[in-house]
Tab-separated table of C-alpha atoms in Angstrom:
chain	number	residue	atom	x	y	z
A	5	UNK	CA	99.848	73.715	169.609
A	6	UNK	CA	102.644	74.144	167.053
A	7	UNK	CA	105.896	75.971	167.765
A	8	UNK	CA	108.075	76.405	164.679
A	9	UNK	CA	111.235	78.267	163.661
A	10	UNK	CA	108.925	80.977	162.270
A	11	UNK	CA	107.328	81.423	165.703
A	12	UNK	CA	110.798	81.651	167.215
A	13	UNK	CA	111.979	84.235	164.665
A	14	UNK	CA	108.921	86.423	165.329
A	15	UNK	CA	108.924	85.911	169.099
A	16	UNK	CA	105.461	84.356	168.895
A	17	UNK	CA	104.017	81.751	171.285
A	18	UNK	CA	103.003	78.343	169.990
A	19	UNK	CA	100.008	78.417	167.678
A	20	UNK	CA	98.861	77.915	164.094
A	21	UNK	CA	100.817	79.404	161.194
A	22	UNK	CA	98.781	82.253	159.710
A	23	UNK	CA	98.947	84.698	156.817
A	24	UNK	CA	99.522	87.552	159.275
A	25	UNK	CA	102.610	85.815	160.652
A	26	UNK	CA	104.099	85.477	157.184
A	27	UNK	CA	103.230	89.081	156.364
A	28	UNK	CA	105.006	90.228	159.532
A	29	UNK	CA	108.035	88.138	158.640
A	30	UNK	CA	108.158	89.896	155.263
A	31	UNK	CA	107.623	93.351	156.792
A	32	UNK	CA	110.492	92.984	159.282
A	33	UNK	CA	112.724	91.053	156.883
A	34	UNK	CA	113.206	87.854	158.859
A	35	UNK	CA	116.486	86.298	157.757
A	36	UNK	CA	117.188	82.707	156.832
A	37	UNK	CA	119.171	80.689	159.335
A	38	UNK	CA	120.067	77.084	160.054
A	39	UNK	CA	116.397	76.217	160.751
A	40	UNK	CA	114.495	78.559	158.403
A	41	UNK	CA	114.677	78.735	154.604
A	42	UNK	CA	112.723	80.953	152.196
A	43	UNK	CA	111.902	79.571	148.738
A	44	UNK	CA	110.418	81.623	145.909
A	45	UNK	CA	108.686	78.750	144.128
A	46	UNK	CA	107.228	75.326	144.746
A	47	UNK	CA	108.178	73.086	141.799
A	48	UNK	CA	105.686	71.160	139.728
A	49	UNK	CA	104.569	68.088	141.617
A	50	UNK	CA	106.092	65.689	139.075
A	51	UNK	CA	109.500	67.353	139.453
A	52	UNK	CA	109.687	67.495	143.237
A	53	UNK	CA	111.418	64.142	143.777
A	54	UNK	CA	114.319	65.200	141.531
A	55	UNK	CA	114.605	68.736	142.897
A	56	UNK	CA	117.176	70.203	145.270
A	57	UNK	CA	114.501	70.370	147.944
A	58	UNK	CA	115.307	66.740	148.811
A	59	UNK	CA	118.760	67.966	149.792
A	60	UNK	CA	117.205	70.719	151.916
A	61	UNK	CA	114.963	68.249	153.761
A	62	UNK	CA	117.904	65.947	154.516
A	63	UNK	CA	120.080	68.893	155.578
A	64	UNK	CA	117.519	70.155	158.078
A	65	UNK	CA	116.895	66.661	159.455
A	66	UNK	CA	120.672	66.372	159.951
A	67	UNK	CA	120.778	69.740	161.717
A	68	UNK	CA	118.113	69.408	164.390
A	69	UNK	CA	115.066	70.089	162.230
A	70	UNK	CA	113.828	73.169	160.453
A	71	UNK	CA	111.245	74.816	158.234
A	72	UNK	CA	111.031	75.578	154.514
A	73	UNK	CA	108.530	78.220	153.371
A	74	UNK	CA	107.606	78.377	149.670
A	75	UNK	CA	106.160	81.475	148.035
A	76	UNK	CA	108.292	84.197	149.650
A	77	UNK	CA	110.945	86.185	147.810
A	78	UNK	CA	114.233	87.005	149.548
A	79	UNK	CA	117.228	89.267	149.050
A	80	UNK	CA	120.460	88.843	150.972
A	81	UNK	CA	118.717	85.910	152.675
A	82	UNK	CA	115.978	88.172	154.121
A	83	UNK	CA	112.273	87.883	153.312
A	84	UNK	CA	111.216	90.819	151.143
A	85	UNK	CA	107.843	90.100	149.518
A	86	UNK	CA	105.386	87.524	148.323
A	87	UNK	CA	106.819	85.843	145.243
A	88	UNK	CA	103.513	85.839	143.370
A	89	UNK	CA	103.878	82.153	142.523
A	90	UNK	CA	101.096	79.715	143.253
A	91	UNK	CA	102.386	77.576	146.125
A	92	UNK	CA	99.776	75.072	147.240
A	93	UNK	CA	100.358	71.697	148.890
A	94	UNK	CA	97.209	69.636	148.456
A	95	UNK	CA	96.693	66.020	149.525
A	96	UNK	CA	98.243	64.635	146.347
A	97	UNK	CA	101.305	66.887	146.576
A	98	UNK	CA	101.697	65.974	150.250
A	99	UNK	CA	101.887	62.283	149.311
A	100	UNK	CA	104.554	63.117	146.733
A	101	UNK	CA	106.675	64.941	149.321
A	102	UNK	CA	106.373	62.110	151.831
A	103	UNK	CA	107.225	59.503	149.186
A	104	UNK	CA	110.286	61.494	148.111
A	105	UNK	CA	111.477	61.866	151.712
A	106	UNK	CA	111.094	58.087	152.035
A	107	UNK	CA	112.662	56.917	148.767
A	108	UNK	CA	115.308	59.573	148.114
A	109	UNK	CA	116.746	59.827	151.636
A	110	UNK	CA	118.230	57.049	153.769
A	111	UNK	CA	117.191	56.538	156.469
A	112	UNK	CA	113.903	58.174	155.463
A	113	UNK	CA	112.839	61.469	157.002
A	114	UNK	CA	109.473	60.834	158.642
A	115	UNK	CA	106.766	62.836	160.395
A	116	UNK	CA	106.896	65.813	158.052
A	117	UNK	CA	104.219	68.459	158.626
A	118	UNK	CA	103.016	70.733	155.840
A	119	UNK	CA	100.172	73.047	154.876
A	120	UNK	CA	99.180	76.022	152.728
A	121	UNK	CA	98.467	79.615	153.797
A	122	UNK	CA	96.262	81.893	151.668
A	123	UNK	CA	96.117	85.696	151.892
A	124	UNK	CA	93.139	88.032	151.353
A	125	UNK	CA	94.414	89.072	147.926
A	126	UNK	CA	95.050	85.551	146.710
A	127	UNK	CA	98.656	85.239	147.858
A	128	UNK	CA	99.641	81.666	148.617
A	129	UNK	CA	102.538	80.201	150.535
A	130	UNK	CA	103.234	76.638	151.585
A	131	UNK	CA	105.313	75.523	154.528
A	132	UNK	CA	107.117	72.291	155.294
A	133	UNK	CA	108.241	71.468	158.834
A	134	UNK	CA	111.069	68.937	159.243
A	135	UNK	CA	111.353	67.482	162.767
A	136	UNK	CA	114.621	66.760	164.570
A	137	UNK	CA	115.862	63.226	164.052
A	138	UNK	CA	117.772	60.651	166.077
A	139	UNK	CA	118.680	58.795	162.859
A	140	UNK	CA	121.327	61.181	161.573
A	141	UNK	CA	123.111	61.143	159.237
A	142	UNK	CA	120.387	61.109	156.595
A	143	UNK	CA	121.939	60.489	153.180
A	144	UNK	CA	120.536	62.026	150.004
A	145	UNK	CA	120.706	59.704	146.999
A	146	UNK	CA	121.603	61.530	143.807
A	147	UNK	CA	121.831	59.343	140.697
A	148	UNK	CA	124.757	56.993	141.392
A	149	UNK	CA	126.151	58.596	144.553
A	150	UNK	CA	125.023	59.720	147.968
A	151	UNK	CA	125.916	62.651	150.207
A	152	UNK	CA	125.074	63.901	153.677
A	153	UNK	CA	123.964	67.558	153.587
A	154	UNK	CA	123.893	69.759	156.662
A	155	UNK	CA	122.830	73.339	157.351
A	156	UNK	CA	125.545	75.891	158.011
A	157	UNK	CA	123.633	79.041	158.849
A	158	UNK	CA	121.517	79.810	155.784
A	159	UNK	CA	123.725	77.669	153.530
A	160	UNK	CA	124.035	73.943	152.917
A	161	UNK	CA	127.313	72.056	153.241
A	162	UNK	CA	128.169	68.372	152.928
A	163	UNK	CA	129.726	66.179	155.592
A	164	UNK	CA	133.127	64.658	154.981
A	165	UNK	CA	133.749	60.925	155.359
A	166	UNK	CA	135.165	61.452	158.856
A	167	UNK	CA	132.191	63.612	159.855
A	168	UNK	CA	129.771	60.963	158.581
A	169	UNK	CA	131.606	58.370	160.666
A	170	UNK	CA	131.277	60.576	163.747
A	171	UNK	CA	127.548	61.041	163.121
A	172	UNK	CA	127.018	57.281	162.907
A	173	UNK	CA	128.909	56.801	166.152
A	174	UNK	CA	126.779	59.493	167.796
A	175	UNK	CA	123.611	57.741	166.561
A	176	UNK	CA	124.620	54.428	168.116
A	177	UNK	CA	125.631	56.144	171.356
A	178	UNK	CA	122.269	57.922	171.444
A	179	UNK	CA	120.389	54.637	171.095
A	180	UNK	CA	122.344	53.159	173.971
A	181	UNK	CA	121.517	56.262	176.006
A	182	UNK	CA	117.814	55.927	175.203
A	183	UNK	CA	117.790	52.360	176.508
A	184	UNK	CA	119.488	53.467	179.718
A	185	UNK	CA	117.007	56.335	180.118
A	186	UNK	CA	114.061	53.996	179.567
A	187	UNK	CA	115.377	51.581	182.177
A	188	UNK	CA	115.782	54.451	184.643
A	189	UNK	CA	112.291	55.800	183.882
A	190	UNK	CA	110.890	52.321	184.475
A	191	UNK	CA	112.715	52.083	187.801
A	192	UNK	CA	111.367	55.466	188.929
A	193	UNK	CA	107.842	54.484	187.896
A	194	UNK	CA	107.953	51.543	190.298
A	195	UNK	CA	109.334	53.585	193.209
A	196	UNK	CA	107.037	53.463	196.230
A	197	UNK	CA	105.379	50.238	195.103
A	198	UNK	CA	106.287	46.709	196.184
A	199	UNK	CA	105.799	43.655	194.017
A	200	UNK	CA	105.735	41.074	196.810
A	201	UNK	CA	101.924	40.925	196.973
A	202	UNK	CA	100.994	41.130	193.294
A	203	UNK	CA	102.884	41.091	190.010
A	204	UNK	CA	102.986	44.527	188.349
A	205	UNK	CA	103.219	45.662	184.760
A	206	UNK	CA	105.466	48.705	184.400
A	207	UNK	CA	105.065	50.451	181.036
A	208	UNK	CA	106.903	53.608	179.994
A	209	UNK	CA	106.884	55.565	176.745
A	210	UNK	CA	109.090	58.493	175.808
A	211	UNK	CA	109.013	60.568	172.587
A	212	UNK	CA	112.242	60.601	170.614
A	213	UNK	CA	111.800	64.368	170.242
A	214	UNK	CA	110.580	65.763	173.541
A	215	UNK	CA	108.050	68.548	173.924
A	216	UNK	CA	109.269	71.802	175.452
A	217	UNK	CA	106.079	73.192	176.969
A	218	UNK	CA	104.103	72.603	180.137
A	219	UNK	CA	100.802	70.768	179.946
A	220	UNK	CA	97.761	72.406	181.528
A	221	UNK	CA	95.521	70.448	183.873
A	222	UNK	CA	92.571	70.758	181.500
A	223	UNK	CA	94.670	69.312	178.693
A	224	UNK	CA	95.628	66.145	180.513
A	225	UNK	CA	92.058	65.543	181.706
A	226	UNK	CA	90.883	65.857	178.101
A	227	UNK	CA	93.649	63.463	177.050
A	228	UNK	CA	92.299	60.886	179.498
A	229	UNK	CA	88.848	60.974	177.926
A	230	UNK	CA	90.323	60.737	174.438
A	231	UNK	CA	92.477	57.803	175.518
A	232	UNK	CA	89.453	56.028	176.983
A	233	UNK	CA	87.570	56.438	173.714
A	234	UNK	CA	90.586	54.966	171.949
A	235	UNK	CA	90.708	52.061	174.397
A	236	UNK	CA	87.054	51.249	173.738
A	237	UNK	CA	87.930	50.643	170.084
A	238	UNK	CA	90.548	48.087	171.160
A	239	UNK	CA	88.254	46.124	173.463
A	240	UNK	CA	86.317	43.148	172.121
A	241	UNK	CA	83.257	44.042	174.208
A	242	UNK	CA	83.755	47.834	174.302
A	243	UNK	CA	83.650	48.005	178.115
A	244	UNK	CA	87.157	48.619	179.430
A	245	UNK	CA	87.765	48.988	183.158
A	246	UNK	CA	91.295	50.410	183.019
A	247	UNK	CA	90.321	54.093	183.314
A	248	UNK	CA	88.085	53.366	186.312
A	249	UNK	CA	91.030	52.106	188.353
A	250	UNK	CA	92.656	55.530	188.830
A	251	UNK	CA	91.375	59.058	189.441
A	252	UNK	CA	91.379	60.235	185.832
A	253	UNK	CA	89.444	63.467	186.501
A	254	UNK	CA	91.628	64.754	189.327
A	255	UNK	CA	95.301	64.855	188.307
A	256	UNK	CA	97.834	66.007	190.885
A	257	UNK	CA	100.784	68.182	189.880
A	258	UNK	CA	104.132	66.425	189.924
A	259	UNK	CA	107.648	67.247	188.818
A	260	UNK	CA	107.110	68.548	185.267
A	261	UNK	CA	104.011	66.467	184.797
A	262	UNK	CA	100.703	65.278	186.182
A	263	UNK	CA	100.042	62.224	188.363
A	264	UNK	CA	96.829	60.218	188.348
A	265	UNK	CA	96.459	58.365	191.637
A	266	UNK	CA	95.100	54.885	192.241
A	267	UNK	CA	91.466	54.748	193.380
A	268	UNK	CA	91.114	51.010	194.084
A	269	UNK	CA	90.412	50.047	197.735
A	270	UNK	CA	92.508	47.328	199.352
A	271	UNK	CA	90.034	44.533	198.608
A	272	UNK	CA	90.543	45.303	194.907
A	273	UNK	CA	94.266	45.988	195.145
A	274	UNK	CA	94.835	43.565	192.262
A	275	UNK	CA	93.532	46.414	190.037
A	276	UNK	CA	95.789	49.106	191.576
A	277	UNK	CA	96.938	51.562	188.883
A	278	UNK	CA	99.113	54.699	188.853
A	279	UNK	CA	99.614	56.897	185.784
A	280	UNK	CA	101.870	59.883	185.082
A	281	UNK	CA	101.818	62.159	182.025
A	282	UNK	CA	105.030	64.188	181.750
A	283	UNK	CA	105.204	67.635	180.166
A	284	UNK	CA	107.836	66.464	177.684
A	285	UNK	CA	105.439	63.807	176.377
A	286	UNK	CA	106.462	60.736	178.368
A	287	UNK	CA	103.808	58.364	179.721
A	288	UNK	CA	104.277	55.945	182.624
A	289	UNK	CA	101.921	53.290	183.985
A	290	UNK	CA	102.386	51.019	186.997
A	291	UNK	CA	99.519	48.555	187.378
A	292	UNK	CA	98.944	45.384	189.373
A	293	UNK	CA	98.216	42.435	187.066
A	294	UNK	CA	98.565	39.461	189.439
A	295	UNK	CA	95.995	37.965	191.791
A	296	UNK	CA	92.245	38.448	191.689
A	297	UNK	CA	89.430	35.929	191.854
A	298	UNK	CA	87.078	34.001	189.623
A	299	UNK	CA	84.128	36.146	190.680
A	300	UNK	CA	80.423	35.452	190.880
A	301	UNK	CA	78.926	32.788	188.662
A	302	UNK	CA	82.112	30.713	188.450
A	303	UNK	CA	81.281	28.125	191.085
A	304	UNK	CA	83.248	28.308	194.296
A	305	UNK	CA	85.017	31.681	194.627
A	306	UNK	CA	88.726	31.183	194.173
A	307	UNK	CA	91.487	33.677	194.864
A	308	UNK	CA	94.559	33.572	192.656
A	309	UNK	CA	98.058	34.125	193.941
A	310	UNK	CA	99.890	37.363	193.276
A	311	UNK	CA	102.180	35.493	190.863
A	312	UNK	CA	99.237	34.366	188.726
A	313	UNK	CA	98.464	36.815	185.927
A	314	UNK	CA	95.025	37.033	184.323
A	315	UNK	CA	95.519	37.450	180.557
A	316	UNK	CA	92.564	39.807	180.152
A	317	UNK	CA	93.989	42.105	182.845
A	318	UNK	CA	97.433	42.045	181.231
A	319	UNK	CA	96.040	42.816	177.782
A	320	UNK	CA	93.813	45.620	179.045
A	321	UNK	CA	96.678	47.371	180.834
A	322	UNK	CA	98.850	47.078	177.704
A	323	UNK	CA	96.016	48.509	175.595
A	324	UNK	CA	95.342	51.255	178.153
A	325	UNK	CA	98.994	52.247	178.095
A	326	UNK	CA	99.030	52.283	174.281
A	327	UNK	CA	95.906	54.483	174.254
A	328	UNK	CA	97.518	56.921	176.695
A	329	UNK	CA	100.636	57.159	174.527
A	330	UNK	CA	98.517	57.810	171.445
A	331	UNK	CA	96.447	60.532	173.138
A	332	UNK	CA	99.570	62.181	174.589
A	333	UNK	CA	101.338	62.094	171.224
A	334	UNK	CA	98.385	63.841	169.586
A	335	UNK	CA	98.207	66.523	172.299
A	336	UNK	CA	101.956	67.239	172.299
A	337	UNK	CA	102.361	66.801	168.524
A	338	UNK	CA	104.904	64.017	168.927
A	339	UNK	CA	104.994	60.884	166.758
A	340	UNK	CA	107.898	58.525	167.350
A	341	UNK	CA	107.992	56.917	170.787
A	342	UNK	CA	110.352	54.497	172.472
A	343	UNK	CA	108.425	52.192	174.791
A	344	UNK	CA	109.427	49.649	177.417
A	345	UNK	CA	107.231	47.120	179.224
A	346	UNK	CA	108.330	44.847	182.046
A	347	UNK	CA	106.726	42.686	184.732
A	348	UNK	CA	107.905	43.158	188.323
A	349	UNK	CA	107.475	40.350	190.875
A	350	UNK	CA	109.386	39.837	194.126
A	351	UNK	CA	107.570	36.792	195.521
A	352	UNK	CA	109.005	33.305	195.924
A	353	UNK	CA	106.749	31.646	193.333
A	354	UNK	CA	107.467	31.735	189.624
A	355	UNK	CA	105.135	33.842	187.501
A	356	UNK	CA	102.463	32.126	185.458
A	357	UNK	CA	99.892	33.320	182.956
A	358	UNK	CA	96.450	31.892	183.694
A	359	UNK	CA	94.467	30.257	180.909
A	360	UNK	CA	90.742	30.774	180.190
A	361	UNK	CA	88.590	27.878	181.368
A	362	UNK	CA	85.233	27.715	179.534
A	363	UNK	CA	83.831	25.195	182.030
A	364	UNK	CA	84.603	27.328	185.087
A	365	UNK	CA	83.795	30.519	183.182
A	366	UNK	CA	87.046	31.789	184.605
A	367	UNK	CA	90.704	30.792	184.573
A	368	UNK	CA	92.889	27.885	185.579
A	369	UNK	CA	96.608	27.411	186.125
A	370	UNK	CA	98.270	25.862	183.064
A	371	UNK	CA	101.295	24.621	184.960
A	372	UNK	CA	103.756	26.502	182.715
A	373	UNK	CA	105.981	28.978	184.525
A	374	UNK	CA	107.548	32.240	183.383
A	375	UNK	CA	111.109	31.852	184.594
A	376	UNK	CA	112.082	35.367	183.623
A	377	UNK	CA	109.950	37.957	181.848
A	378	UNK	CA	111.935	39.535	179.016
A	379	UNK	CA	111.427	43.338	178.949
A	380	UNK	CA	109.860	44.543	175.705
A	381	UNK	CA	111.546	47.437	173.915
A	382	UNK	CA	109.862	48.966	170.865
A	383	UNK	CA	109.902	52.046	168.691
A	384	UNK	CA	106.374	52.976	167.611
A	385	UNK	CA	104.630	55.624	165.545
A	386	UNK	CA	102.029	56.798	168.042
A	387	UNK	CA	100.121	58.775	165.409
A	388	UNK	CA	99.832	56.066	162.783
A	389	UNK	CA	96.512	55.088	161.210
A	390	UNK	CA	93.784	53.504	163.315
A	391	UNK	CA	94.447	50.168	161.647
A	392	UNK	CA	98.159	50.483	162.339
A	393	UNK	CA	97.457	51.345	165.974
A	394	UNK	CA	95.389	48.178	166.484
A	395	UNK	CA	98.072	46.032	164.853
A	396	UNK	CA	100.887	47.615	166.874
A	397	UNK	CA	98.991	47.218	170.146
A	398	UNK	CA	98.168	43.591	169.362
A	399	UNK	CA	101.809	42.904	168.542
A	400	UNK	CA	103.004	44.350	171.866
A	401	UNK	CA	100.369	42.407	173.806
A	402	UNK	CA	101.317	39.196	171.991
A	403	UNK	CA	104.954	39.715	172.990
A	404	UNK	CA	103.684	39.729	176.582
A	405	UNK	CA	101.296	36.768	176.538
A	406	UNK	CA	103.592	34.616	174.389
A	407	UNK	CA	106.041	34.594	177.295
A	408	UNK	CA	103.364	32.853	179.370
A	409	UNK	CA	102.722	30.154	176.776
A	410	UNK	CA	99.615	31.702	175.225
A	411	UNK	CA	99.409	32.115	171.439
A	412	UNK	CA	96.281	34.266	171.141
A	413	UNK	CA	94.755	37.379	172.646
A	414	UNK	CA	91.406	37.271	174.450
A	415	UNK	CA	90.688	40.929	175.373
A	416	UNK	CA	92.080	43.048	172.513
A	417	UNK	CA	89.998	43.015	169.354
A	418	UNK	CA	91.247	41.678	166.047
A	419	UNK	CA	88.995	44.080	164.172
A	420	UNK	CA	90.813	46.767	162.188
A	421	UNK	CA	89.592	50.325	162.690
């Protein structure tokens, strides 16, 4: 569900942008402000990259995000009528806008949303939604110079050198804050669990721009099924177990979010898993990854120690977490996520990543020890292409297994979707 500056100006709840909404905005004379801009025309596609609209995109990104609507006439900054111009953003024009926001602005403005609205009498209007950004200041390149535009009410101003310096300092401070917040979220995720019996993987993801609405129970249950479908595409054999380890169909309300409780009995505690989906778009997973046994058909049953991590279990939890982040991002209309993964273990033995043993049809101890798991911090685009999602998930999983002396993945597919 989309909530835009136009919804806010009209007092509308989140929902799609319709012709009726634009007509109402014209009828009541909605005024431009620091997050809403009316434009009479949409330039020819070939001229967009050299137009002043690049400045407007950068200015709104530097000012907390905003919305540009093409095809509406204004007087004294208030919407007055349809302009009568043909304003249509098709797939080709959309690529042009995204390319311009990438090549003409530094750092690029990403995750733009745009579409076209058509009226019953042939009126057309196009809208462009610019999200808030943590990468301010965004600089617009203009021939042989650059400048940092910013919205000042309905007008555009340019930051001074001192103001640009302050914005850079604020960006670096914000990144430090994000790391601290991720560490704290990871700590809270592990609260109530002890890592003296099994090693645990603690994975947390938080959107850079947080959602401001509450998730309904039906939504998060649907997200679980979508995430499981996504996980099946990551598995080499298409039969993941991750979503069977917690009660995915019966979420419990928590503080501004929903908790999915572990369903593994004590004899299978090495599969214990707890998941939380937060209203603001964050995802947390705490899952046991140590211990287990060879299982039937592997000769003499053998139980592994809690410090011994099965690579297939580690990979599947990483992939399950990535699938949850992707499903949550789609449902909450977020894109950029900061993620953190760490392994918790409080036992006396050093951690070790087990190696597949084709003769035992199971695993054996390689002898290499993990003397200190390095937490993994990443920024990811959770709504990238299917191929990009597979590559990103593989890269994160490799960062995990490489620390145990393993060069390849065994559970996550190498097939590109």
